PDB file of C-alpha atoms and ligand atoms in Angstrom:
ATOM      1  CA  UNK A   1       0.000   0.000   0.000  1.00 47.00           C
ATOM      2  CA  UNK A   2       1.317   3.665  -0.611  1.00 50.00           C
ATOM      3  CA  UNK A   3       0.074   6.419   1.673  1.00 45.00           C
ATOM      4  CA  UNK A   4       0.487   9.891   1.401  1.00 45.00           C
ATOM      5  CA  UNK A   5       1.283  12.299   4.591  1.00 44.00           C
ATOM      6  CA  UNK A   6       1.071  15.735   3.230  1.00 43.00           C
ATOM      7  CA  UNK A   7       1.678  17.790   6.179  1.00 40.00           C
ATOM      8  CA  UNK A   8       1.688  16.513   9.929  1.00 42.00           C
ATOM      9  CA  UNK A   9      -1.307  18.667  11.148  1.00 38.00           C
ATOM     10  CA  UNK A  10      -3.611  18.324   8.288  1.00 36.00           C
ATOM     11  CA  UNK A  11      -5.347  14.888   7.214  1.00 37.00           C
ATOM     12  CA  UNK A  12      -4.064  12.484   9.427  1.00 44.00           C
ATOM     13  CA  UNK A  13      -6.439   9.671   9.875  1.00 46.00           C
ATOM     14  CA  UNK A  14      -3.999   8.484  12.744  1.00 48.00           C
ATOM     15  CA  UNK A  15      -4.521  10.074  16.398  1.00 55.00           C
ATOM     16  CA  UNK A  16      -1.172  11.783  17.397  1.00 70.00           C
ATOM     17  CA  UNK A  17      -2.230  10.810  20.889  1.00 80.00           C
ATOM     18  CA  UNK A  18      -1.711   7.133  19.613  1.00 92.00           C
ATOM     19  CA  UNK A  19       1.694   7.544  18.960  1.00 94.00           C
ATOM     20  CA  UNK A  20       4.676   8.075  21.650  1.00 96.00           C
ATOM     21  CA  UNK A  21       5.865  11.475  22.998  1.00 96.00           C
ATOM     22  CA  UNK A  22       9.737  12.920  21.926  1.00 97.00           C
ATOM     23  CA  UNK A  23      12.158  11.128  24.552  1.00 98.00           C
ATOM     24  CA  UNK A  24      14.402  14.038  26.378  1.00 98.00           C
ATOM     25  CA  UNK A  25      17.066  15.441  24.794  1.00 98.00           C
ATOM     26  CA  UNK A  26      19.828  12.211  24.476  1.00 98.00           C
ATOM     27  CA  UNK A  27      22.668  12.973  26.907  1.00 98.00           C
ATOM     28  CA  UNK A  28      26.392  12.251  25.809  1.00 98.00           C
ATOM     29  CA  UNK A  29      28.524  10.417  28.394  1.00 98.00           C
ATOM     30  CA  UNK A  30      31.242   8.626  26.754  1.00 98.00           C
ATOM     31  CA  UNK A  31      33.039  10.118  23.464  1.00 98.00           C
ATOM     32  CA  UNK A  32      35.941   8.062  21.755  1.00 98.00           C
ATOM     33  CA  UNK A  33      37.786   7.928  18.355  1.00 97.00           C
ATOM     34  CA  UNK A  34      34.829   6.219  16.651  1.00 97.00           C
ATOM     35  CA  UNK A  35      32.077   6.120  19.174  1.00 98.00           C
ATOM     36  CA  UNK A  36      29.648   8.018  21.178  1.00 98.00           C
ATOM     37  CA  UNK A  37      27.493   6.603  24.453  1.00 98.00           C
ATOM     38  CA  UNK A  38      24.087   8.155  24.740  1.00 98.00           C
ATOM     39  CA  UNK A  39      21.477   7.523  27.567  1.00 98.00           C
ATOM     40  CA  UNK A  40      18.164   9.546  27.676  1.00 98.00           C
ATOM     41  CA  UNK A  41      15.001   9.791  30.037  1.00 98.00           C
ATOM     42  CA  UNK A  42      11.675   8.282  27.852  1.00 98.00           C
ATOM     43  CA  UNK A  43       8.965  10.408  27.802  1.00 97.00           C
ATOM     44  CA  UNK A  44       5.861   9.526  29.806  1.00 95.00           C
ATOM     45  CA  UNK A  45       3.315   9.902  27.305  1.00 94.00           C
ATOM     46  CA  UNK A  46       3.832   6.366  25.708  1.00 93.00           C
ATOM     47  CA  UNK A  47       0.397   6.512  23.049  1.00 94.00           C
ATOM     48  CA  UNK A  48      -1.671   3.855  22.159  1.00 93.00           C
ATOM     49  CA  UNK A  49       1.243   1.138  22.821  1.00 93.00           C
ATOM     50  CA  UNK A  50       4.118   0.205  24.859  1.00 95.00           C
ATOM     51  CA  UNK A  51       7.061   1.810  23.364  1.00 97.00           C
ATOM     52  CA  UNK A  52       9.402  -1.655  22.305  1.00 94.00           C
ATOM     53  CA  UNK A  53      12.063   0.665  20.945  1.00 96.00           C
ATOM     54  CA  UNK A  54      14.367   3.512  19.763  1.00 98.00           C
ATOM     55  CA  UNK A  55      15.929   4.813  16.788  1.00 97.00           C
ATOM     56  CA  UNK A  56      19.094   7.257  16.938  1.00 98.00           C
ATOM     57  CA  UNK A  57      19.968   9.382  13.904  1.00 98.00           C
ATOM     58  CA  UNK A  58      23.171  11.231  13.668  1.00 98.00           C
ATOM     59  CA  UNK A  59      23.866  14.571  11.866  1.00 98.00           C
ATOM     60  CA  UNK A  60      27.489  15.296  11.038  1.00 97.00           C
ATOM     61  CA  UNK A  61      28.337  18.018   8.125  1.00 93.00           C
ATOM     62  CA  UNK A  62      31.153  15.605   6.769  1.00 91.00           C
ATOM     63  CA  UNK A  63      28.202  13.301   6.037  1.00 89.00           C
ATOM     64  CA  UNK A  64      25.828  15.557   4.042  1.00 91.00           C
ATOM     65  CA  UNK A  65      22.267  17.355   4.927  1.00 93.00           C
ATOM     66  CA  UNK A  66      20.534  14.622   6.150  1.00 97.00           C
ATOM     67  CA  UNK A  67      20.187  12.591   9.724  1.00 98.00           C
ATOM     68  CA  UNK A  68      21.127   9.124   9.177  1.00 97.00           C
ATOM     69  CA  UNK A  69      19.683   6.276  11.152  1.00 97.00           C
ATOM     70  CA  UNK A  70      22.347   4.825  13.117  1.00 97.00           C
ATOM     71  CA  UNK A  71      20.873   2.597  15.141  1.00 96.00           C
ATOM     72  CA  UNK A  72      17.373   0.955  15.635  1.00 93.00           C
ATOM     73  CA  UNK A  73      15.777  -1.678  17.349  1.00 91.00           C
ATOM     74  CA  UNK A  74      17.391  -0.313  20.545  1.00 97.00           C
ATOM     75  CA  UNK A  75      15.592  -2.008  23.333  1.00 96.00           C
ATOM     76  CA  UNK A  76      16.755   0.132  26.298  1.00 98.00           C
ATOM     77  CA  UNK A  77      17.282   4.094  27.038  1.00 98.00           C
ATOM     78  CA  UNK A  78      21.231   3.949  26.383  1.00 98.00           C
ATOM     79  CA  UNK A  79      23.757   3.003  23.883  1.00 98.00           C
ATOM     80  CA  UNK A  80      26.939   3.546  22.127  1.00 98.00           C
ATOM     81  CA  UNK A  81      26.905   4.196  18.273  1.00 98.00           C
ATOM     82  CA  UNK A  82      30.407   2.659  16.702  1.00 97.00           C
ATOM     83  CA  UNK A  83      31.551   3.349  13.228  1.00 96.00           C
ATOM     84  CA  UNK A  84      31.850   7.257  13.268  1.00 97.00           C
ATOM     85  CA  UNK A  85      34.930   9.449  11.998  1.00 96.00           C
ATOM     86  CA  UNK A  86      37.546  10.468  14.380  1.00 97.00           C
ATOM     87  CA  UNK A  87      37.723  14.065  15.231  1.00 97.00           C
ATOM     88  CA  UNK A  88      34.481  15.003  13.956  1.00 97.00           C
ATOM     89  CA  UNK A  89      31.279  17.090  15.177  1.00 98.00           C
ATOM     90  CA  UNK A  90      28.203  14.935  15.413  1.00 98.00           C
ATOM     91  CA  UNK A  91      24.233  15.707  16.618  1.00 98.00           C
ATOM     92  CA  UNK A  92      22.251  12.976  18.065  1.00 98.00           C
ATOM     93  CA  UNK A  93      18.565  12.526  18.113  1.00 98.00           C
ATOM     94  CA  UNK A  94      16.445   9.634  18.956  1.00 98.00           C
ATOM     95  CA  UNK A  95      12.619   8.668  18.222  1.00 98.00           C
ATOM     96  CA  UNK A  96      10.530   6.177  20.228  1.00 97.00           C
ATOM     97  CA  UNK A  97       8.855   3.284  18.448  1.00 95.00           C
ATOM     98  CA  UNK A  98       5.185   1.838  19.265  1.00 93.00           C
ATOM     99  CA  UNK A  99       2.669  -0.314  17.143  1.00 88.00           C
ATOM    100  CA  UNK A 100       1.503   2.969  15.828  1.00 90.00           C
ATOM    101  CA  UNK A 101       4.642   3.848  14.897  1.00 92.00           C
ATOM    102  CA  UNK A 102       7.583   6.807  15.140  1.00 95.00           C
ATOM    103  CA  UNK A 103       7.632   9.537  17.782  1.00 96.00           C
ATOM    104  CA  UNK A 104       8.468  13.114  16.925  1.00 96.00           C
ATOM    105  CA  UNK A 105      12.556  13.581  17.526  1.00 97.00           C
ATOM    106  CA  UNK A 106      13.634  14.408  20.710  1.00 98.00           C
ATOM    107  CA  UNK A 107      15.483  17.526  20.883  1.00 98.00           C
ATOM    108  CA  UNK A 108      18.853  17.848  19.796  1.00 98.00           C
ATOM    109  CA  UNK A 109      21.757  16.592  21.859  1.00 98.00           C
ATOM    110  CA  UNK A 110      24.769  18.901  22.571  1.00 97.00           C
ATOM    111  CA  UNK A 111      27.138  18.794  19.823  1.00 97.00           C
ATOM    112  CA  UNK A 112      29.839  16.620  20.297  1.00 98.00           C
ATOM    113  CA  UNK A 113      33.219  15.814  18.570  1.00 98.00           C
ATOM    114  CA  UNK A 114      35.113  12.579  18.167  1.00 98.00           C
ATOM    115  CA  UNK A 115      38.463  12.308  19.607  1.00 97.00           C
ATOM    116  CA  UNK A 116      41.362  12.802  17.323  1.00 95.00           C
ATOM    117  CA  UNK A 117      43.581   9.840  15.563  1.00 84.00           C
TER     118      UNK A 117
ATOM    119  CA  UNK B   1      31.285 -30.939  33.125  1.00 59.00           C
ATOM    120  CA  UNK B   2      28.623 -28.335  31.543  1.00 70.00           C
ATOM    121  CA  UNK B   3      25.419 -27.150  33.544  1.00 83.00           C
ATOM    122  CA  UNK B   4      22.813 -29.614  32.563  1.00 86.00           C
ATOM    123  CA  UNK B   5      19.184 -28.248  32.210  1.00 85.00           C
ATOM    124  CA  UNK B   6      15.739 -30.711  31.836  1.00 83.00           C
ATOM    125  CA  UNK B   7      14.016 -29.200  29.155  1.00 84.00           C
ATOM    126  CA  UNK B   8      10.247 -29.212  28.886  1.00 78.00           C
ATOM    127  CA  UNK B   9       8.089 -32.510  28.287  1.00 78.00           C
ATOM    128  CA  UNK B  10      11.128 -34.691  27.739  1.00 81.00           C
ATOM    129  CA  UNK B  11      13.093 -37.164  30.063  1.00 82.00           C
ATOM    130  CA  UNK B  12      16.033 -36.663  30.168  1.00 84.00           C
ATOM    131  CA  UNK B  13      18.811 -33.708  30.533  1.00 86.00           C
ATOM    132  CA  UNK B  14      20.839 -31.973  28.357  1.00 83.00           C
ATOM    133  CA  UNK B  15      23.696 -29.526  28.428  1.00 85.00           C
ATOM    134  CA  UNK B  16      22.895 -25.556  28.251  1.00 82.00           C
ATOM    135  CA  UNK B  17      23.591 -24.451  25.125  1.00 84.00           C
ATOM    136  CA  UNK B  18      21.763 -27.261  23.938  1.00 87.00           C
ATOM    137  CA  UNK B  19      20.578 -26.915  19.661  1.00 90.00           C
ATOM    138  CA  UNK B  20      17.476 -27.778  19.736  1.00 89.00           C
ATOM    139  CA  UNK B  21      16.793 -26.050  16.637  1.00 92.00           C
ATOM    140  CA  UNK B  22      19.225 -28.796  14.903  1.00 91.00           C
ATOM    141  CA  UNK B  23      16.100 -31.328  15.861  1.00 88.00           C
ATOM    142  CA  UNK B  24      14.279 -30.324  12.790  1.00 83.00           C
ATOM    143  CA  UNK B  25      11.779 -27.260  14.460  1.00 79.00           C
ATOM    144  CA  UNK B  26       9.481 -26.068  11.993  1.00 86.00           C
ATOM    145  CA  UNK B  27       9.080 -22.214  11.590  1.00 92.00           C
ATOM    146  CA  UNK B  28       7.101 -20.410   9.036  1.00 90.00           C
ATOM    147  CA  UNK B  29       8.720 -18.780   6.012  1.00 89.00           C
ATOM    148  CA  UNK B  30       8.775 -15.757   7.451  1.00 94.00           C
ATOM    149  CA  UNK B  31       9.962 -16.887  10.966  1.00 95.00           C
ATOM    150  CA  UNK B  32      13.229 -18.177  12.390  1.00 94.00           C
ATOM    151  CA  UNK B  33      14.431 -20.877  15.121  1.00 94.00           C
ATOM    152  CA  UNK B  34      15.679 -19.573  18.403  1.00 93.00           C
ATOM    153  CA  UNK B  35      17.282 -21.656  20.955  1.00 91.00           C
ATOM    154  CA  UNK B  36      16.078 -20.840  24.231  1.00 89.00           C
ATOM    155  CA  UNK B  37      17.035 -22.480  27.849  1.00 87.00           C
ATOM    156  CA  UNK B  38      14.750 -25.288  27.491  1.00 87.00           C
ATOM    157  CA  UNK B  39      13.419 -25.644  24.256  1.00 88.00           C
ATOM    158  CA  UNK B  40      13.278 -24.199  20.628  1.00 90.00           C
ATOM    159  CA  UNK B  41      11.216 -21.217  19.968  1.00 92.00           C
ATOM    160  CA  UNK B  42       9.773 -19.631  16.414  1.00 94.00           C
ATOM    161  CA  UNK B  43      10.801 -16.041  15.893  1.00 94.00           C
ATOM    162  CA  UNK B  44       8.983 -13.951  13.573  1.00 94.00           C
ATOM    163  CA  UNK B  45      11.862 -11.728  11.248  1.00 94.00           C
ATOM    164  CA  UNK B  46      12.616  -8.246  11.482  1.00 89.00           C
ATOM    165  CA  UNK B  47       9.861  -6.452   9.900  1.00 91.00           C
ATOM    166  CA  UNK B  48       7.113  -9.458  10.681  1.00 94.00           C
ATOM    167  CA  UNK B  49       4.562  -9.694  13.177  1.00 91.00           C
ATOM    168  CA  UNK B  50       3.154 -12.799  14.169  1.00 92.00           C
ATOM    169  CA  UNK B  51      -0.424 -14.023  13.199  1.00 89.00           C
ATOM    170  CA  UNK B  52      -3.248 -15.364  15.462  1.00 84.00           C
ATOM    171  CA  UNK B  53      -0.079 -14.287  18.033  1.00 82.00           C
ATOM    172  CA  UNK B  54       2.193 -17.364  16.917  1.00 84.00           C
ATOM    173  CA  UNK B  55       5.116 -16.930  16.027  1.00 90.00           C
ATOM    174  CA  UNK B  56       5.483 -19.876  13.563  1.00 90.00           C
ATOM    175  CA  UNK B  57       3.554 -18.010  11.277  1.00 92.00           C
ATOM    176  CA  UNK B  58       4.254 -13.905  10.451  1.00 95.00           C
ATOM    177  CA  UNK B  59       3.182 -11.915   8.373  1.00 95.00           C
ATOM    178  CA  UNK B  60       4.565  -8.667   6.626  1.00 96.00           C
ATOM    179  CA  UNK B  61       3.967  -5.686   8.749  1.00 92.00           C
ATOM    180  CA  UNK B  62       1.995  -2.896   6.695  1.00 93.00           C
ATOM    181  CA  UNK B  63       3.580   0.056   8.249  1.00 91.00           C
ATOM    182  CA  UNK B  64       1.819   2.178   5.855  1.00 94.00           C
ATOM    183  CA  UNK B  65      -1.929   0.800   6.511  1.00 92.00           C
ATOM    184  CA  UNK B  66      -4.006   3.669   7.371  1.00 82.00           C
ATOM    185  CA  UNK B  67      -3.935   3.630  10.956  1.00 81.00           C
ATOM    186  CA  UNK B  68       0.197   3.617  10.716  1.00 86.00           C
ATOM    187  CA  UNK B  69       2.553   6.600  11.463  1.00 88.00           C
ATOM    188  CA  UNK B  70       6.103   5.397  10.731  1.00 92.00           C
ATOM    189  CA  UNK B  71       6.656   7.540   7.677  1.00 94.00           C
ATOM    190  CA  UNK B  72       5.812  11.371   9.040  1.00 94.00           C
ATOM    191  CA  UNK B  73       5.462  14.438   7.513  1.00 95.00           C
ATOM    192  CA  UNK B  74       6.525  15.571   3.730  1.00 97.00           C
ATOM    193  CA  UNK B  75       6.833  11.643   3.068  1.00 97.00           C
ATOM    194  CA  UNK B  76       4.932   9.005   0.523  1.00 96.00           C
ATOM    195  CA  UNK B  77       4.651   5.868   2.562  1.00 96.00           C
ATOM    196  CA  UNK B  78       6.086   2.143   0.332  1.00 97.00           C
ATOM    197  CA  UNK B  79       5.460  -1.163   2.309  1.00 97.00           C
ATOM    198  CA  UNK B  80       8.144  -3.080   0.981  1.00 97.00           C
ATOM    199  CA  UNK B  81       8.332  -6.897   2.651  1.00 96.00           C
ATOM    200  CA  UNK B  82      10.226  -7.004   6.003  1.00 94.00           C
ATOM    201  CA  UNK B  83      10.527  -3.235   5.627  1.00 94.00           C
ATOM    202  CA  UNK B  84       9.294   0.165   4.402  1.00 94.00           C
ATOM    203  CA  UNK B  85      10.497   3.549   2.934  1.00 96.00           C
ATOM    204  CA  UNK B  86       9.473   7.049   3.140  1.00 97.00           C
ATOM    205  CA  UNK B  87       9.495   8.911  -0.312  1.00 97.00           C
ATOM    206  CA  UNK B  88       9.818  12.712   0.018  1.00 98.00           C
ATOM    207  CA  UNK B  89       6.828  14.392  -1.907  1.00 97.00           C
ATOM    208  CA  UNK B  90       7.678  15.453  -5.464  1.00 97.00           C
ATOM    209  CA  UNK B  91      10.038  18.674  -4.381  1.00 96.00           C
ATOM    210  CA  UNK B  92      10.405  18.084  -0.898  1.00 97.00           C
ATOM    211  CA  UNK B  93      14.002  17.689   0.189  1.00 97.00           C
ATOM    212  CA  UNK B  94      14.461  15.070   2.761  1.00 97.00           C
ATOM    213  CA  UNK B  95      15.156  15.318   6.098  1.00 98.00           C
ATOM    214  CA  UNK B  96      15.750  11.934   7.336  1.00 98.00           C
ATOM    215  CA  UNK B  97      14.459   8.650   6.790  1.00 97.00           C
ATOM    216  CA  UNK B  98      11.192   9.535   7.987  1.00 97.00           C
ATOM    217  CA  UNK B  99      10.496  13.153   7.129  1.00 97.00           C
ATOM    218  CA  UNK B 100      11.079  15.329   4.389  1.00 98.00           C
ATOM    219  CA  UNK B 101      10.696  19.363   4.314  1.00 97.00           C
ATOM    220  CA  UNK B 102       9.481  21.834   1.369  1.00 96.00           C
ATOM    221  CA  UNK B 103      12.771  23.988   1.448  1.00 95.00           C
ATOM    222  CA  UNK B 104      16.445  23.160   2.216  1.00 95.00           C
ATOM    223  CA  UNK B 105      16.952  26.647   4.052  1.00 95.00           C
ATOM    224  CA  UNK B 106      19.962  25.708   5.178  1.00 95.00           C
ATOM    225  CA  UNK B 107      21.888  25.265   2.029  1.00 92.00           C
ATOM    226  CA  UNK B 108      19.829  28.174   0.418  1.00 88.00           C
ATOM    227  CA  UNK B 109      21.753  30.189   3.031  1.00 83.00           C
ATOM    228  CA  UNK B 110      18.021  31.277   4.173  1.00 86.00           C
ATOM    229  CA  UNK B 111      18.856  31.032   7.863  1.00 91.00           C
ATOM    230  CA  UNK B 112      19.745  32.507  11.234  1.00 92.00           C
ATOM    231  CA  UNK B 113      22.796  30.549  11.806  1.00 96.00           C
ATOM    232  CA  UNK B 114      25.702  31.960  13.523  1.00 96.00           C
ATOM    233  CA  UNK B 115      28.897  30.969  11.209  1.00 95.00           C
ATOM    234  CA  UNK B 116      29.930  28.601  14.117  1.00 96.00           C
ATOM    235  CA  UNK B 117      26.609  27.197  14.386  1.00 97.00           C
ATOM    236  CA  UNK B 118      25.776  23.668  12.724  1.00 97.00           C
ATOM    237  CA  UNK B 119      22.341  24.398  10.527  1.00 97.00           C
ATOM    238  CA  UNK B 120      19.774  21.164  10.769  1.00 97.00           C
ATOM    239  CA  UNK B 121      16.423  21.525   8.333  1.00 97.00           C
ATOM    240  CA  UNK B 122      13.475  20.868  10.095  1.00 96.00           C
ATOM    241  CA  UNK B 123      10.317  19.540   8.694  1.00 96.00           C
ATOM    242  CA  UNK B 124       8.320  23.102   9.018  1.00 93.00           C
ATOM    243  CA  UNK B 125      12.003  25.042   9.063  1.00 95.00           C
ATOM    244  CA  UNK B 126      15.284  24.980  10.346  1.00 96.00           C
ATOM    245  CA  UNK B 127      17.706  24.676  13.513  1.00 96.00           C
ATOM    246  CA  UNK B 128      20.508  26.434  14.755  1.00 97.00           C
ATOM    247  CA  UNK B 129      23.427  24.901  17.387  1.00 97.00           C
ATOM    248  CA  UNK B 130      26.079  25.870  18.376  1.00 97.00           C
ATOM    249  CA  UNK B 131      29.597  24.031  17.929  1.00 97.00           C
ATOM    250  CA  UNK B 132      31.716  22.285  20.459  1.00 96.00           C
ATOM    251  CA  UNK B 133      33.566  24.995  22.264  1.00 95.00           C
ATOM    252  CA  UNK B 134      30.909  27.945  22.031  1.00 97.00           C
ATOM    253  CA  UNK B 135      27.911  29.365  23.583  1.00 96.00           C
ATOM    254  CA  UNK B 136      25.124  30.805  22.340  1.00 96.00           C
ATOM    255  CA  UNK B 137      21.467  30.363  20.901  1.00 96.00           C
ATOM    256  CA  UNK B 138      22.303  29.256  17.638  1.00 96.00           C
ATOM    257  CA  UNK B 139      21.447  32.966  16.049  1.00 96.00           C
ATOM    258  CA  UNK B 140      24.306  33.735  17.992  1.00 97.00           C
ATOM    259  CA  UNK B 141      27.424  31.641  19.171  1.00 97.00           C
ATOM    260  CA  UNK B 142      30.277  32.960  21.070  1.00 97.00           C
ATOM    261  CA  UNK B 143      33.717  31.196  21.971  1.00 94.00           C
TER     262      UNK B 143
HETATM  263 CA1   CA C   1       6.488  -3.911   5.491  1.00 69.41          CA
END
């Protein structure tokens, strides 16, 4: 099936209430060469559903305009995304996951830069 | 010596770590075979969601059936099987997997950003934040 979702207050058969709230803004609390650790606070508005997961996305300039989903299926609020550049700026965000489907982002996290080679 | 375990409905112990799924299990085609501590389990795959709640048998998950919001704003919703994608509306630029946004004011250079700010679009506009090493609002970042 192909749906369309014109704008995100207009025509939406599904309830926003349905879905999960934004979890808090991700907090950074371990930076290396190639990884960051994240750990943020859910939000208590779960929706419809229990919330069974998160997704992180990662902005970094060296990477282009877009977030890219770095991680998903991530069963618990914490965890370290591997495989980034050294001594480079990234922004984390992460959306909660229900039956329904995707949270809104949580706010951005404080900009943080991998450690040098 | 390994731990031995007595798994369900059967005599006789075995070792943990057991492969019960070697036995021959039968899981649907869109399921796999788990080893648990006692016995072999169906697991529907990534993307799949059981039917009649049994995991032997899953089915696709329509994540763009009406009542669905995985794709969100900006975005044309394609079930694909075991997965889905978000196509940006014709001359929306994306935003991320999920979202796209009707103008790419950052790259325009249609935005507030301090030149030591990092510029993110945003579905209905764009953010401002300040680097690593400076302070500010995003409009404005100081060292
Ligand atoms: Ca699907």
């Amino acid at each position: 099936t192909v749906k369309d979702s014109a704008d995100s207050s207009a025509g939406q058969t599904t309830e926003p209430f349905q879905l999960p709230g934004p979890p808090h803004k991700p907090i950074v609390t371990d930076v290396s060469k190639n990884s960051v650790s994240l750990t943020w606070q859910p939000n208590a508005h779960e929706g419809g559903a229990a919330v069974t997961s998160y997704i992180i996305e990662a902005f970094s300039q060296s990477a282009g305009s877009t977030w890219q989903t770095v991680a998903d299926m991530v069963k618990i609020e914490t965890h370290t995304i591997t495989g980034l550049l050294p001594n480079t700026i990234y922004l984390f965000i992460v959306r909660a996951v229900n039956a329904y489907g995707l949270s809104d982002p949580s706010p951005i996290s404080e900009p943080v830069r991998t450690q040098d080679v | 010596v390994g731990e031995q375990i007595l798994p369900e409905g059967r005599c006789c112990n075995v070792c943990r770590g057991y492969d019960f799924c070697a036995e021959g299990v039968i899981c649907g085609e869109n399921s796999e075979c788990k080893n648990r501590n006692t016995k072999a389990e169906c697991e529907c795959k990534s993307g799949y969601a059981s039917i009649h709640g049994d995991s032997t048998y899953c089915e696709d998950i329509d994540e763009c059936a009406t009542q669905m919001h995985y794709c969100q704003a900006n975005t044309v919703c394609v079930n694909l099987p075991g997965s889905h994608r978000c196509d940006c509306l014709p001359g929306f630029i994306r935003v991320d997997e999920y979202s796209c946004t009707e103008h790419d004011e950052c790259a325009s250079g249609l935005n507030l950003c301090d030149e030591n700010a990092i510029c993110t679009n945003t579905i209905r506009g764009h953010l401002c934040t300040c680097k690593p090493g400076y302070v500010g609002n995003g409009t404005i970042c100081r060292a």
